[in-house]
Amino acid sequence: MEPRDAPRPDPAEGPQPDPREAPGPDSLEQPSPDPLDVPPTDPLEVRGLTVRFAGLTALDDVGFTVRPGTVHALIGPNGAGKSTCFNVLSGVYRATAGSVRFGAHELTGMPAHRIAGLGVARIFQNLALPPRASVENCLLLGRYRLTRTGFLAAGLGLPSAAREERLHRERVREIAEFVGIADCLDRPAGSLPYGQQKLAELARALCMEPRLLLLDEPVAGMTADERRRTAAVIAGVRDGLGISIVLVEHDMGVVMRLADAVTVLDFGRLIADGAPADVQNDPAVVRAYLGAGA
């Protein structure tokens, strides 16, 4: 029995869809989002973050906020706690105390796969591309969390599975073009120069359609030309895609050119947080990098 106030379909409009039917595979035929039309993301808020390992304090009451659509650099001398912080943000480590919130979601204690499912992608300092796989297939790995086709449908080669794969490959080509490696898609990943492999790592992270990128030393080991090219791509990710970025990087030239805000750690403690120019001239930061006599 229909509710008294329920609207009745107009016969002139033809047959109406049954609202009980879930969208089928054909719904995947909708065009993928434009790579330059990504909705604003949420802030990342770190409060009182503390991490201890068997009595050793790696992070001590650290707090900062990454504003939506900005590059936020996390810097400090070796052993300052940057990697530990990244490992907490991505779910590899669990905090002893404190809170990490991404918009409405509390990430503290959440497993890594669930954090990734919220749109948090990370690239590591060391390369992790399967060397014999094609660059295109490496990038397709980043689409895994977005795949709807089940194991059986993929194994049987059903039309719905073929359609979805075609759409994912189209998206991979769009992102490869954006990053500047579209001409490398058919090559084995291990055959690329080091700088292009790092760009492929970035492209694979972008294939996850992230809302927050964690970049761990993205220009480490690169030539000057490769650093400039990669920095330009990272700036394009922020400016063109509106994705928030947390950046760990030792190249201060890159940090000062890219970062909208900088947080500085030393021995697990926050010693400075603010605009790049202000942080660069902070006496505590100068001492941390140059020694107590600076």
CSV table of C-alpha atoms in Angstrom, one decimal:
chain,number,residue,atom,x,y,z
A,1,MET,CA,0.0,0.0,0.0
A,2,GLU,CA,1.5,3.3,-1.1
A,3,PRO,CA,1.7,6.2,1.4
A,4,ARG,CA,-1.1,8.7,0.9
A,5,ASP,CA,1.3,11.6,-0.1
A,6,ALA,CA,3.7,9.6,-2.3
A,7,PRO,CA,4.0,11.1,-5.8
A,8,ARG,CA,2.5,9.0,-8.5
A,9,PRO,CA,4.4,8.5,-11.8
A,10,ASP,CA,3.1,10.3,-14.8
A,11,PRO,CA,2.2,7.8,-17.5
A,12,ALA,CA,3.4,10.2,-20.2
A,13,GLU,CA,6.9,9.9,-18.9
A,14,GLY,CA,7.1,6.2,-19.8
A,15,PRO,CA,8.1,3.3,-17.6
A,16,GLN,CA,9.8,4.3,-14.3
A,17,PRO,CA,12.9,2.5,-12.9
A,18,ASP,CA,12.4,0.2,-10.0
A,19,PRO,CA,14.1,2.0,-7.0
A,20,ARG,CA,14.9,-1.3,-5.5
A,21,GLU,CA,17.3,-2.2,-8.3
A,22,ALA,CA,21.0,-1.4,-7.5
A,23,PRO,CA,23.0,0.3,-10.3
A,24,GLY,CA,24.4,-2.3,-12.7
A,25,PRO,CA,27.8,-2.5,-14.3
A,26,ASP,CA,26.6,-0.1,-17.0
A,27,SER,CA,26.7,2.7,-14.5
A,28,LEU,CA,30.5,2.5,-14.9
A,29,GLU,CA,30.1,4.0,-18.4
A,30,GLN,CA,29.8,7.5,-16.8
A,31,PRO,CA,32.8,9.6,-17.7
A,32,SER,CA,35.6,9.6,-15.1
A,33,PRO,CA,36.1,12.8,-13.2
A,34,ASP,CA,38.1,15.4,-15.0
A,35,PRO,CA,41.7,15.5,-13.6
A,36,LEU,CA,41.4,19.2,-13.2
A,37,ASP,CA,37.9,19.1,-11.5
A,38,VAL,CA,38.4,17.6,-8.0
A,39,PRO,CA,36.2,18.7,-5.1
A,40,PRO,CA,37.9,20.4,-2.2
A,41,THR,CA,39.3,18.0,0.4
A,42,ASP,CA,39.2,18.1,4.2
A,43,PRO,CA,41.8,19.4,6.7
A,44,LEU,CA,44.2,17.0,8.3
A,45,GLU,CA,44.4,17.8,12.0
A,46,VAL,CA,47.2,16.3,14.2
A,47,ARG,CA,46.9,16.9,17.9
A,48,GLY,CA,49.1,15.8,20.8
A,49,LEU,CA,50.7,13.0,18.7
A,50,THR,CA,53.0,10.9,20.9
A,51,VAL,CA,54.7,7.7,19.9
A,52,ARG,CA,56.9,5.6,22.2
A,53,PHE,CA,58.9,2.4,21.5
A,54,ALA,CA,60.0,0.5,24.6
A,55,GLY,CA,60.6,3.7,26.5
A,56,LEU,CA,62.0,5.7,23.6
A,57,THR,CA,59.9,8.7,22.7
A,58,ALA,CA,59.9,9.1,18.9
A,59,LEU,CA,57.2,11.8,18.8
A,60,ASP,CA,56.4,14.0,21.8
A,61,ASP,CA,53.1,15.9,21.8
A,62,VAL,CA,53.3,17.0,18.1
A,63,GLY,CA,50.5,19.0,16.6
A,64,PHE,CA,49.9,20.7,13.2
A,65,THR,CA,47.1,21.3,10.7
A,66,VAL,CA,47.3,20.7,6.9
A,67,ARG,CA,44.9,23.1,5.2
A,68,PRO,CA,42.9,21.7,2.3
A,69,GLY,CA,44.5,22.0,-1.1
A,70,THR,CA,48.0,23.0,0.3
A,71,VAL,CA,51.5,21.6,0.4
A,72,HIS,CA,52.6,21.2,4.0
A,73,ALA,CA,56.2,20.3,4.5
A,74,LEU,CA,57.4,18.2,7.5
A,75,ILE,CA,61.1,18.8,7.9
A,76,GLY,CA,63.9,18.3,10.5
A,77,PRO,CA,67.3,16.7,10.9
A,78,ASN,CA,67.8,13.0,10.6
A,79,GLY,CA,66.1,11.2,13.5
A,80,ALA,CA,63.7,14.1,14.1
A,81,GLY,CA,60.6,11.8,13.9
A,82,LYS,CA,59.4,12.6,10.3
A,83,SER,CA,59.1,9.0,9.2
A,84,THR,CA,57.5,8.0,12.4
A,85,CYS,CA,54.9,10.7,11.9
A,86,PHE,CA,54.2,9.5,8.3
A,87,ASN,CA,53.9,6.0,9.6
A,88,VAL,CA,51.2,7.1,12.0
A,89,LEU,CA,49.3,9.1,9.4
A,90,SER,CA,49.3,6.2,7.0
A,91,GLY,CA,48.4,3.6,9.6
A,92,VAL,CA,51.7,1.7,9.7
A,93,TYR,CA,52.3,2.7,13.3
A,94,ARG,CA,49.8,3.2,16.1
A,95,ALA,CA,50.1,6.3,18.2
A,96,THR,CA,50.7,6.0,22.0
A,97,ALA,CA,48.6,9.1,22.5
A,98,GLY,CA,47.0,12.0,20.6
A,99,SER,CA,44.7,12.3,17.6
A,100,VAL,CA,44.8,12.4,13.8
A,101,ARG,CA,41.6,13.5,12.1
A,102,PHE,CA,41.0,13.8,8.4
A,103,GLY,CA,37.8,15.8,8.1
A,104,ALA,CA,35.2,13.8,10.1
A,105,HIS,CA,37.3,10.7,10.3
A,106,GLU,CA,39.5,9.8,13.3
A,107,LEU,CA,42.5,8.0,11.8
A,108,THR,CA,44.2,7.1,15.1
A,109,GLY,CA,44.3,3.3,15.4
A,110,MET,CA,42.6,2.8,12.0
A,111,PRO,CA,44.3,0.1,9.9
A,112,ALA,CA,46.3,1.2,6.8
A,113,HIS,CA,43.8,-0.3,4.3
A,114,ARG,CA,40.9,1.7,5.8
A,115,ILE,CA,43.0,4.9,5.8
A,116,ALA,CA,43.8,4.3,2.1
A,117,GLY,CA,40.1,3.7,1.5
A,118,LEU,CA,39.4,7.3,2.8
A,119,GLY,CA,41.6,8.7,0.0
A,120,VAL,CA,45.0,8.9,1.8
A,121,ALA,CA,47.8,7.8,-0.6
A,122,ARG,CA,51.5,7.5,0.2
A,123,ILE,CA,54.7,7.2,-1.8
A,124,PHE,CA,57.9,5.9,0.0
A,125,GLN,CA,61.4,7.1,-0.5
A,126,ASN,CA,62.5,3.8,-1.9
A,127,LEU,CA,61.1,2.6,-5.2
A,128,ALA,CA,58.5,-0.1,-5.0
A,129,LEU,CA,57.5,-0.6,-8.7
A,130,PRO,CA,57.5,-4.2,-10.0
A,131,PRO,CA,60.5,-3.9,-12.4
A,132,ARG,CA,59.3,-6.3,-15.1
A,133,ALA,CA,55.7,-5.1,-15.2
A,134,SER,CA,54.7,-2.4,-17.7
A,135,VAL,CA,54.3,1.1,-16.3
A,136,GLU,CA,50.6,0.9,-17.3
A,137,ASN,CA,50.1,-2.2,-15.2
A,138,CYS,CA,52.0,-0.6,-12.3
A,139,LEU,CA,49.6,2.3,-12.4
A,140,LEU,CA,46.6,0.0,-12.6
A,141,LEU,CA,47.6,-1.3,-9.2
A,142,GLY,CA,46.6,2.1,-7.9
A,143,ARG,CA,43.1,1.6,-9.2
A,144,TYR,CA,42.6,-1.6,-7.0
A,145,ARG,CA,40.5,0.1,-4.3
A,146,LEU,CA,38.2,1.5,-7.0
A,147,THR,CA,37.6,-1.8,-8.7
A,148,ARG,CA,34.0,-3.2,-8.5
A,149,THR,CA,34.4,-6.3,-10.7
A,150,GLY,CA,34.5,-9.5,-8.6
A,151,PHE,CA,37.0,-12.3,-9.0
A,152,LEU,CA,34.5,-14.6,-10.8
A,153,ALA,CA,33.4,-11.9,-13.3
A,154,ALA,CA,37.1,-11.0,-14.1
A,155,GLY,CA,38.1,-14.7,-14.4
A,156,LEU,CA,35.2,-15.4,-16.9
A,157,GLY,CA,35.9,-12.3,-18.9
A,158,LEU,CA,32.3,-11.0,-18.6
A,159,PRO,CA,31.4,-7.8,-20.6
A,160,SER,CA,31.0,-5.8,-17.4
A,161,ALA,CA,34.6,-6.7,-16.3
A,162,ALA,CA,35.9,-5.7,-19.8
A,163,ARG,CA,34.1,-2.4,-19.6
A,164,GLU,CA,35.5,-1.6,-16.2
A,165,GLU,CA,39.0,-2.4,-17.2
A,166,ARG,CA,38.8,-0.2,-20.3
A,167,LEU,CA,37.6,2.7,-18.1
A,168,HIS,CA,40.4,2.2,-15.6
A,169,ARG,CA,43.0,2.1,-18.4
A,170,GLU,CA,41.6,5.3,-19.9
A,171,ARG,CA,42.0,6.9,-16.5
A,172,VAL,CA,45.5,5.6,-16.1
A,173,ARG,CA,46.4,7.2,-19.5
A,174,GLU,CA,44.9,10.5,-18.4
A,175,ILE,CA,47.0,10.6,-15.2
A,176,ALA,CA,50.2,9.4,-17.0
A,177,GLU,CA,49.7,12.3,-19.4
A,178,PHE,CA,49.2,14.7,-16.5
A,179,VAL,CA,52.4,13.6,-14.8
A,180,GLY,CA,54.4,13.5,-18.1
A,181,ILE,CA,55.1,9.7,-18.5
A,182,ALA,CA,52.4,8.9,-21.1
A,183,ASP,CA,55.1,7.8,-23.6
A,184,CYS,CA,56.4,5.2,-21.1
A,185,LEU,CA,53.3,3.2,-20.4
A,186,ASP,CA,54.3,0.2,-22.5
A,187,ARG,CA,57.8,0.0,-21.1
A,188,PRO,CA,58.9,-2.2,-18.2
A,189,ALA,CA,59.0,0.0,-15.1
A,190,GLY,CA,62.5,-1.1,-14.2
A,191,SER,CA,63.8,0.2,-17.5
A,192,LEU,CA,62.9,3.8,-16.8
A,193,PRO,CA,65.5,6.3,-15.6
A,194,TYR,CA,65.4,6.9,-11.8
A,195,GLY,CA,63.6,10.2,-12.1
A,196,GLN,CA,60.8,8.7,-14.3
A,197,GLN,CA,60.4,5.8,-11.9
A,198,LYS,CA,59.8,8.3,-9.1
A,199,LEU,CA,57.2,10.0,-11.3
A,200,ALA,CA,55.6,6.7,-12.0
A,201,GLU,CA,55.3,6.1,-8.2
A,202,LEU,CA,53.6,9.5,-7.9
A,203,ALA,CA,51.3,8.6,-10.8
A,204,ARG,CA,50.4,5.3,-9.2
A,205,ALA,CA,49.4,7.2,-6.0
A,206,LEU,CA,47.3,9.6,-8.1
A,207,CYS,CA,45.5,6.6,-9.7
A,208,MET,CA,44.0,6.0,-6.3
A,209,GLU,CA,42.1,9.3,-6.8
A,210,PRO,CA,43.4,10.5,-3.4
A,211,ARG,CA,42.3,13.4,-1.3
A,212,LEU,CA,45.5,13.5,0.6
A,213,LEU,CA,49.0,12.6,-0.6
A,214,LEU,CA,51.9,11.7,1.7
A,215,LEU,CA,55.2,12.2,-0.2
A,216,ASP,CA,58.3,10.8,1.5
A,217,GLU,CA,61.4,12.5,-0.1
A,218,PRO,CA,60.0,12.6,-3.6
A,219,VAL,CA,63.1,14.2,-5.1
A,220,ALA,CA,65.8,12.3,-3.2
A,221,GLY,CA,68.6,11.1,-5.4
A,222,MET,CA,67.5,13.0,-8.5
A,223,THR,CA,69.5,15.3,-10.8
A,224,ALA,CA,68.8,19.0,-10.7
A,225,ASP,CA,66.6,18.8,-13.9
A,226,GLU,CA,64.7,15.8,-12.4
A,227,ARG,CA,64.1,17.7,-9.2
A,228,ARG,CA,62.7,20.7,-11.1
A,229,ARG,CA,60.4,18.6,-13.2
A,230,THR,CA,59.1,16.6,-10.2
A,231,ALA,CA,58.6,19.8,-8.2
A,232,ALA,CA,56.6,21.2,-11.1
A,233,VAL,CA,54.4,18.1,-11.1
A,234,ILE,CA,53.8,18.3,-7.4
A,235,ALA,CA,52.8,22.0,-7.7
A,236,GLY,CA,50.4,20.9,-10.5
A,237,VAL,CA,48.8,18.3,-8.2
A,238,ARG,CA,48.1,21.0,-5.7
A,239,ASP,CA,47.1,23.8,-8.0
A,240,GLY,CA,45.4,21.8,-10.7
A,241,LEU,CA,43.9,18.9,-8.7
A,242,GLY,CA,43.3,20.6,-5.4
A,243,ILE,CA,44.8,17.6,-3.5
A,244,SER,CA,46.4,18.3,-0.1
A,245,ILE,CA,50.0,17.2,0.2
A,246,VAL,CA,52.2,16.4,3.2
A,247,LEU,CA,55.8,16.5,2.1
A,248,VAL,CA,58.9,15.2,3.8
A,249,GLU,CA,62.0,16.5,2.0
A,250,HIS,CA,65.6,17.3,2.8
A,251,ASP,CA,66.1,19.6,-0.2
A,252,MET,CA,65.3,23.0,1.3
A,253,GLY,CA,65.2,24.7,-2.1
A,254,VAL,CA,62.3,22.4,-3.1
A,255,VAL,CA,60.6,22.9,0.3
A,256,MET,CA,60.8,26.6,0.2
A,257,ARG,CA,59.5,26.8,-3.4
A,258,LEU,CA,56.6,24.4,-2.9
A,259,ALA,CA,55.4,24.6,0.7
A,260,ASP,CA,52.5,26.7,1.8
A,261,ALA,CA,53.3,25.9,5.5
A,262,VAL,CA,56.2,24.1,7.2
A,263,THR,CA,56.4,22.1,10.4
A,264,VAL,CA,59.8,21.4,11.9
A,265,LEU,CA,60.6,18.5,14.2
A,266,ASP,CA,63.8,17.9,16.3
A,267,PHE,CA,64.3,14.9,18.5
A,268,GLY,CA,60.5,14.1,18.2
A,269,ARG,CA,59.4,17.6,19.3
A,270,LEU,CA,57.8,20.4,17.3
A,271,ILE,CA,60.2,23.4,17.3
A,272,ALA,CA,58.6,25.6,14.6
A,273,ASP,CA,55.4,25.7,12.6
A,274,GLY,CA,54.3,28.4,10.1
A,275,ALA,CA,55.1,30.1,6.8
A,276,PRO,CA,58.3,28.9,5.0
A,277,ALA,CA,60.0,32.3,5.3
A,278,ASP,CA,59.3,32.6,9.0
A,279,VAL,CA,60.4,29.0,9.8
A,280,GLN,CA,63.6,29.4,7.7
A,281,ASN,CA,64.7,32.3,10.0
A,282,ASP,CA,63.6,30.8,13.3
A,283,PRO,CA,66.6,30.6,15.6
A,284,ALA,CA,65.5,27.2,16.9
A,285,VAL,CA,65.4,25.8,13.4
A,286,VAL,CA,68.9,27.2,12.6
A,287,ARG,CA,70.3,25.6,15.7
A,288,ALA,CA,68.7,22.3,14.9
A,289,TYR,CA,70.2,22.2,11.4
A,290,LEU,CA,73.6,23.9,12.1
A,291,GLY,CA,74.3,23.0,15.7
A,292,ALA,CA,74.2,24.7,19.0
A,293,GLY,CA,76.9,27.2,18.1
A,294,ALA,CA,74.9,28.6,15.1
